mmCIF file of C-alpha atoms in Angstrom:
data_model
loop_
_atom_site.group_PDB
_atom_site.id
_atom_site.type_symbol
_atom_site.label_atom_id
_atom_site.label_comp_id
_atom_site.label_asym_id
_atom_site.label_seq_id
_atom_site.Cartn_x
_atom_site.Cartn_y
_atom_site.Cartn_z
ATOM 1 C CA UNK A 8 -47.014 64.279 11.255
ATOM 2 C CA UNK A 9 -50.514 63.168 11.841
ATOM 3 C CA UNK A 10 -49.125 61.159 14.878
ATOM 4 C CA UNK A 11 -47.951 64.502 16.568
ATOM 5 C CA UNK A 12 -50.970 66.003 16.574
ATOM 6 C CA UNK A 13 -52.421 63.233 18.152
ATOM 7 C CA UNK A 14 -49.972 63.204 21.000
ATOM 8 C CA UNK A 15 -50.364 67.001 21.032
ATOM 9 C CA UNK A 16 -54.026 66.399 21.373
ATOM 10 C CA UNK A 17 -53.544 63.637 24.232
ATOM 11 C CA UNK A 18 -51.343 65.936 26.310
ATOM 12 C CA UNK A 19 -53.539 68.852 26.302
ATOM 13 C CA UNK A 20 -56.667 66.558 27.295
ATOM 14 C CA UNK A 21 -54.846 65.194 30.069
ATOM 15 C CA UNK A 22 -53.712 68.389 30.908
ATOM 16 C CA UNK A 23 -57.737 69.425 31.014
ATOM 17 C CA UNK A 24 -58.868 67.008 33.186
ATOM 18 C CA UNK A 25 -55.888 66.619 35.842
ATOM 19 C CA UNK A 26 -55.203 70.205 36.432
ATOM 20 C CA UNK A 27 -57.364 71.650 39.254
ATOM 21 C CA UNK A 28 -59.164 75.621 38.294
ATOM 22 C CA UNK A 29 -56.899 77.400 40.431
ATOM 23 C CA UNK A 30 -53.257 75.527 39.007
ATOM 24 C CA UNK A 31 -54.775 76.006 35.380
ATOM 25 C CA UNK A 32 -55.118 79.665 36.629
ATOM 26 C CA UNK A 33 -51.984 79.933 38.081
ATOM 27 C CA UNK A 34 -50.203 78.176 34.585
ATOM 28 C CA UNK A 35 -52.441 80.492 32.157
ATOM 29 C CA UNK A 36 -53.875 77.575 30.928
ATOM 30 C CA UNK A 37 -57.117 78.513 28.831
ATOM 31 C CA UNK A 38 -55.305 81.724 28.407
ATOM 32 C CA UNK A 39 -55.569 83.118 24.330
ATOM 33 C CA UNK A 40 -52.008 83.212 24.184
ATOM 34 C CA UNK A 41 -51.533 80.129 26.121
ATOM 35 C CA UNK A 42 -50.718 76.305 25.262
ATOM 36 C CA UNK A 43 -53.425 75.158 23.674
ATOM 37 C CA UNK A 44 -53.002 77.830 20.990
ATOM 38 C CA UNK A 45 -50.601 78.640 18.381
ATOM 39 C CA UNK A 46 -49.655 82.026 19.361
ATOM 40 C CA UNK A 47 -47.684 80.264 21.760
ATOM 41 C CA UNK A 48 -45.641 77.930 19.581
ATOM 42 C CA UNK A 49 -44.459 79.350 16.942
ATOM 43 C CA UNK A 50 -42.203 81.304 18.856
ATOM 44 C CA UNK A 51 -40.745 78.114 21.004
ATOM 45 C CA UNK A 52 -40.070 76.855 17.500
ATOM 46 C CA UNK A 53 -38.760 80.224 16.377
ATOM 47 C CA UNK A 54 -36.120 80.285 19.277
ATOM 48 C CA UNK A 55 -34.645 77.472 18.114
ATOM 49 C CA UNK A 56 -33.236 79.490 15.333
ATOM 50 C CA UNK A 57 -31.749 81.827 18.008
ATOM 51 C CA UNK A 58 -30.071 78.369 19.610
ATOM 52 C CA UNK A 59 -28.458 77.441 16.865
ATOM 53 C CA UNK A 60 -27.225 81.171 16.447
ATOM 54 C CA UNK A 61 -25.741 81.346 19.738
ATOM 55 C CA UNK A 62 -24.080 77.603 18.935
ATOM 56 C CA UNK A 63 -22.467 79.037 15.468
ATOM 57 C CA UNK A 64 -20.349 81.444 18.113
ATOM 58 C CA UNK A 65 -18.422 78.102 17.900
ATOM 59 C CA UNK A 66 -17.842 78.213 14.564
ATOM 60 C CA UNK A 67 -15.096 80.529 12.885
ATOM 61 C CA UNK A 68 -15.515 83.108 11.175
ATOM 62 C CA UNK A 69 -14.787 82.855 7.673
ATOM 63 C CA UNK A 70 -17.044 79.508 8.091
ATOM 64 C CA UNK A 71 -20.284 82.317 8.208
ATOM 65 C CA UNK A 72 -22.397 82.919 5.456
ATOM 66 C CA UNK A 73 -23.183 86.384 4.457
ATOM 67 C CA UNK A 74 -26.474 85.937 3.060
ATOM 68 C CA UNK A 75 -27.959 83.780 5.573
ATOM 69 C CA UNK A 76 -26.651 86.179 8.277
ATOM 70 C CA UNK A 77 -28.487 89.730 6.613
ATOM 71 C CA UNK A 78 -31.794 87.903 5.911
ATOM 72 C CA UNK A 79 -31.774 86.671 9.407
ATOM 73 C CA UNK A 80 -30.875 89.998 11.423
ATOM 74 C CA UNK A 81 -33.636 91.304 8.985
ATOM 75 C CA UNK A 82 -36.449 89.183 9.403
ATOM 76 C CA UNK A 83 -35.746 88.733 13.085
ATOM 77 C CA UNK A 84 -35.960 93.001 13.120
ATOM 78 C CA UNK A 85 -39.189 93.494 10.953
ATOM 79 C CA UNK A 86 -41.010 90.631 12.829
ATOM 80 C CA UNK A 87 -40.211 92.297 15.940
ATOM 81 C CA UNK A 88 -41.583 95.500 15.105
ATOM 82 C CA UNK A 89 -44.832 93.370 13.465
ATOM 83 C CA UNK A 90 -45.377 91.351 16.685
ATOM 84 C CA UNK A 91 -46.014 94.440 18.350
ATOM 85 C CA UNK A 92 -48.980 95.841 15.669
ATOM 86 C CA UNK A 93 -50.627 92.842 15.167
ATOM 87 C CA UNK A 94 -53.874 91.304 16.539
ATOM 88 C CA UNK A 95 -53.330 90.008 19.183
ATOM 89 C CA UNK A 96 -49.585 91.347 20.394
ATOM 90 C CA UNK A 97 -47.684 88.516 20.340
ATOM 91 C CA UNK A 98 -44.997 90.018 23.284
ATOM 92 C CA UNK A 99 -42.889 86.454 23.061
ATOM 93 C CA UNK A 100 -42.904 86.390 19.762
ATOM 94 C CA UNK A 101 -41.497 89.863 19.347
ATOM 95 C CA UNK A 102 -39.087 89.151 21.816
ATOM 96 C CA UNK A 103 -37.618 85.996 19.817
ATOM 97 C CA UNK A 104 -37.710 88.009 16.723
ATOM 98 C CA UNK A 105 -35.635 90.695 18.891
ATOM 99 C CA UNK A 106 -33.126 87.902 19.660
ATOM 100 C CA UNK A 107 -33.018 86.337 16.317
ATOM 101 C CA UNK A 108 -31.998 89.666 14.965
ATOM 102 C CA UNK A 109 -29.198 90.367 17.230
ATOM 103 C CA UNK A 110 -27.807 86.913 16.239
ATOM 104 C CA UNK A 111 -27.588 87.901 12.769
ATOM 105 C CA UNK A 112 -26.399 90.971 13.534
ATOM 106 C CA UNK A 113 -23.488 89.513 15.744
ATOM 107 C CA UNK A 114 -22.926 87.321 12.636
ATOM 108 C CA UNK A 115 -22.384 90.092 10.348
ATOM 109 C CA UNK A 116 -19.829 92.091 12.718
ATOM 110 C CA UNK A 117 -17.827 88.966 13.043
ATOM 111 C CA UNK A 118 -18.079 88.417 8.959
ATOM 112 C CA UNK A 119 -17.202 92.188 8.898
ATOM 113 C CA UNK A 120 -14.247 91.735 11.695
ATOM 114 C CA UNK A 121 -12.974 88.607 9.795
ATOM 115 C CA UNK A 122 -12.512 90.663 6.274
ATOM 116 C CA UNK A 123 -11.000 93.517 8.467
ATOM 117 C CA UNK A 124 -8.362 92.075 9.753
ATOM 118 C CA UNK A 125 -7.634 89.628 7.023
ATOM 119 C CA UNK A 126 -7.988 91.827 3.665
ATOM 120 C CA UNK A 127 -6.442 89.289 1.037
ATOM 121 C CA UNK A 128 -8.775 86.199 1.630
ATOM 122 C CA UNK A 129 -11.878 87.712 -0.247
ATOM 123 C CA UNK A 130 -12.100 84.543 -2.045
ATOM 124 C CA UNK A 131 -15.003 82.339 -0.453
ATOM 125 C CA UNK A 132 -17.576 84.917 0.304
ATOM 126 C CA UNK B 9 -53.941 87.886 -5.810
ATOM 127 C CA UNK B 10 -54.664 89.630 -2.735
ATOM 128 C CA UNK B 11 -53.618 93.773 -2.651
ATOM 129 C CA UNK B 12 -54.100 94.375 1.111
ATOM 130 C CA UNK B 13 -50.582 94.937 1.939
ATOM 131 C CA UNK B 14 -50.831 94.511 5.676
ATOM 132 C CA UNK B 15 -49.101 93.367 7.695
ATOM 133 C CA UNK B 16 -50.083 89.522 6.936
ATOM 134 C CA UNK B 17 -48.366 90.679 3.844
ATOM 135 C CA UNK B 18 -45.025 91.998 5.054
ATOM 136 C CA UNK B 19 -44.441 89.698 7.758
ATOM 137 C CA UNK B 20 -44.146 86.920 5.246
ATOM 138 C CA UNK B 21 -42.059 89.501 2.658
ATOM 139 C CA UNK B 22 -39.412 89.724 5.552
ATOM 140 C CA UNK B 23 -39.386 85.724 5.785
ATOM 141 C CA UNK B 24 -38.649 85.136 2.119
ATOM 142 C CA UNK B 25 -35.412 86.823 2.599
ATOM 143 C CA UNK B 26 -34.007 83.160 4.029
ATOM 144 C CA UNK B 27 -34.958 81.002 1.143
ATOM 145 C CA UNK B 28 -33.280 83.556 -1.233
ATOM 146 C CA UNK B 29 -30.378 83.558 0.687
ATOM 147 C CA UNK B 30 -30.012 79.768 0.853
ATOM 148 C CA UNK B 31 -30.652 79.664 -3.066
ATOM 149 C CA UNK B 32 -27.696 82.274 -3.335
ATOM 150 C CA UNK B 33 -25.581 80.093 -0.947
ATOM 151 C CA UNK B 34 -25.898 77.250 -3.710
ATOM 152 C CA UNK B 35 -22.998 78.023 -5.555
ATOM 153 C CA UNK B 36 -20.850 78.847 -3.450
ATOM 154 C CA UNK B 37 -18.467 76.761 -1.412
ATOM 155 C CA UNK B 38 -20.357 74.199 1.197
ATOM 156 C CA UNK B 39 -17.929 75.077 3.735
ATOM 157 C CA UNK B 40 -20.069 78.045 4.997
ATOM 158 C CA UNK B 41 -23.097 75.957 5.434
ATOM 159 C CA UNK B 42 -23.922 76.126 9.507
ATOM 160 C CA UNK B 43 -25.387 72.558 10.378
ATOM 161 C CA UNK B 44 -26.993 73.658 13.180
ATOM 162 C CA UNK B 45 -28.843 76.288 11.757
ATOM 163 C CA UNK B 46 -29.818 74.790 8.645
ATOM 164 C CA UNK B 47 -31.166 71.132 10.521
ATOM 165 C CA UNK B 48 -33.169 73.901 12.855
ATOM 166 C CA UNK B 49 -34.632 75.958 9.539
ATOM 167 C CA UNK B 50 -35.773 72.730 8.156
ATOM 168 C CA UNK B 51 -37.729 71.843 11.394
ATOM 169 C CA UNK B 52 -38.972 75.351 11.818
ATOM 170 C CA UNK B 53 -40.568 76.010 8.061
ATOM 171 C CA UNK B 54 -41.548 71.938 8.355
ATOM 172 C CA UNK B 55 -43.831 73.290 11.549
ATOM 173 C CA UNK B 56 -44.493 77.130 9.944
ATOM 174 C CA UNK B 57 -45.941 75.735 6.820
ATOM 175 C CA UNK B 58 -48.565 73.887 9.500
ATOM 176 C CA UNK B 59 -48.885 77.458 10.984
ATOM 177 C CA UNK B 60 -48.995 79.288 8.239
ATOM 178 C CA UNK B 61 -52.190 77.528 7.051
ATOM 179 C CA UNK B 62 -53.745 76.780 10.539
ATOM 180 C CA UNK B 63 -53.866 80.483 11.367
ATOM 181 C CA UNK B 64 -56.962 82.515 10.294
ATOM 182 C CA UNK B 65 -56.861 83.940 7.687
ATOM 183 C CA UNK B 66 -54.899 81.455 6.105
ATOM 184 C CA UNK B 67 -51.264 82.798 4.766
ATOM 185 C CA UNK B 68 -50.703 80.764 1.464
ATOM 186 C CA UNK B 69 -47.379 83.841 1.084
ATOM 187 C CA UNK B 70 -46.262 82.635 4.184
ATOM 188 C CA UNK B 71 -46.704 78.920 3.127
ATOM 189 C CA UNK B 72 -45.093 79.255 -0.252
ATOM 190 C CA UNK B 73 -42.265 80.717 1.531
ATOM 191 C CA UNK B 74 -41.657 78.221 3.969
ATOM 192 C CA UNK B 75 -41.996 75.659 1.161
ATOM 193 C CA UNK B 76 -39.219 77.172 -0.657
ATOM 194 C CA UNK B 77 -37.376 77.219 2.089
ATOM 195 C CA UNK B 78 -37.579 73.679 3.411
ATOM 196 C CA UNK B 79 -36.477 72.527 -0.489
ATOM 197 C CA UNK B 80 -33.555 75.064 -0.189
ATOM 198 C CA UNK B 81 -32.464 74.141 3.323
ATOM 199 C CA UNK B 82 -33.076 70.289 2.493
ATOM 200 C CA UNK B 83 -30.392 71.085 -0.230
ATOM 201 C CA UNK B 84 -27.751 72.625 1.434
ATOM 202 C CA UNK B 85 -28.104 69.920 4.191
ATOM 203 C CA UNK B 86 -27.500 67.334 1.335
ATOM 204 C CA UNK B 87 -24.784 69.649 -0.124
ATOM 205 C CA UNK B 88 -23.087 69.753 3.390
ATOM 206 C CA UNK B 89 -23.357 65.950 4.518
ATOM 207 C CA UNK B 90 -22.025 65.064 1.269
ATOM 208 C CA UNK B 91 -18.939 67.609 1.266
ATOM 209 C CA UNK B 92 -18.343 66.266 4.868
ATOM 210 C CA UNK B 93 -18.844 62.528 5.159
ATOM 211 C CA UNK B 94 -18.941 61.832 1.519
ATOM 212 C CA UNK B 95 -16.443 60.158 -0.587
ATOM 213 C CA UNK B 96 -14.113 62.341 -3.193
ATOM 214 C CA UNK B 97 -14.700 60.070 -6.329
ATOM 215 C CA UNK B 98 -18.144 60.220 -7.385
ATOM 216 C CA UNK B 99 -19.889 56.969 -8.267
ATOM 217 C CA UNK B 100 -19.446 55.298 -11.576
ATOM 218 C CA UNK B 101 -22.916 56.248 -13.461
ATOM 219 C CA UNK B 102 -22.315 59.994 -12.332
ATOM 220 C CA UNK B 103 -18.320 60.303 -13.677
ATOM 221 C CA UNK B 104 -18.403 62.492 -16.856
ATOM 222 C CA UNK B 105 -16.314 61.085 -19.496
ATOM 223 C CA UNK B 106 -12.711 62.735 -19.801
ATOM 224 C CA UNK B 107 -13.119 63.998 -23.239
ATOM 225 C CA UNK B 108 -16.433 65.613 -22.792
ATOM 226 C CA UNK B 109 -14.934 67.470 -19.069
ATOM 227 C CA UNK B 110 -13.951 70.877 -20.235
ATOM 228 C CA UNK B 111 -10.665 72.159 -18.462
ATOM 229 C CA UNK B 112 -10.489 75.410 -16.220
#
């Protein structure tokens, strides 16, 4: 873990002292919400939730778990309403929230579709 | 134990909805674990619980939950490589004697 950092580190130096002022402009580099901060990467790790939402389309349905499905439509919701009232607004992060809660809420329809149409296998979830 | 319930405070309340959930999921049959989602939950609260005490102020809610949910997800990733690639007869130090199994 310590070995990450350090490669984190690395890349961000030599991303200091190759990058000309008007490219580092041009990429938001030294911007507060940019790379070298974490505002910006917790929501690149967040969307990898959303990925491996849109891969479960895959799966069938009676394969989906309930639970998983309403705490992730609600967290994804409530985040993106707090992305938008906290300091500072975190616009990408609210957006991935956004996303993350129309996965689960895909997840429950198709839960919800599943039982619908086949009333007698209640027995799994 | 801190009574400011801001936002620091709900954002985390929202997130400990996915530990529960994967606590709940437990018992119940490991065919409705998602692999994909629960090998991407244990990278994301690996890198939140970083986060959670990099950020300032310094979320220890936020950590616990992600700490929770790392155990729970590590879990039902054993529970579901075991139900998949592992074999039906357990091994020998972990069969229960026949007389001592109670029958269904």
């Amino acid at each position: 873990m310590f070995i990450l950092s350090d490669v984190y580190r690395m890349l961000i130096g030599i991303g200091d002292r190759v990058l000309s002022t008007s490219m580092k402009k041009a990429v938001k580099w030294d911007h507060p919400a940019g790379p070298k901060y974490v505002h910006f990467w917790s929501p690149v790790m967040k969307s990898s939730l959303v990925m491996a939402g849109i891969g479960d389309l895959m799966r069938p349905a009676e394969k989906l778990s309930l639970n998983q499905s309403i705490s992730l439509a609600a967290t994804g919701l409530i985040w993106s309403r707090y992305c938008m009232v906290i300091i500072p607004k975190n616009y990408f992060l609210g957006l991935v929230n956004f996303a993350l809660g129309l996965t689960g809420l895909q997840q429950l329809i198709r839960i919800a579709h599943y039982h619908h149409t086949h009333p007698k296998e209640l027995t799994k979830n | 134990f801190n009574t400011n319930f801001s936002t620091h405070f709900w954002g985390p309340v929202a997130n400990w909805g996915l530990p529960l959930a994967a606590l709940a999921d437990l018992k119940k049959d490991p065919e409705i674990i998602s692999p994909k989602m629960t090998v991407a939950l244990c990278f994301y609260s690996m890198l939140f619980m970083r986060f959670a005490l990099q950020v300032k102020p310094k979320n220890r809610l936020l950590f616990a939950c992600h700490f929770a949910n790392e155990c729970a997800q590590l879990m039902q990733l054993a529970r579901f490589l075991n139900h998949k690639y592992g074999t039906p007869k357990p091994m020998k130090q972990y069969q229960v004697p026949s007389d001592l199994v109670q029958s269904k």
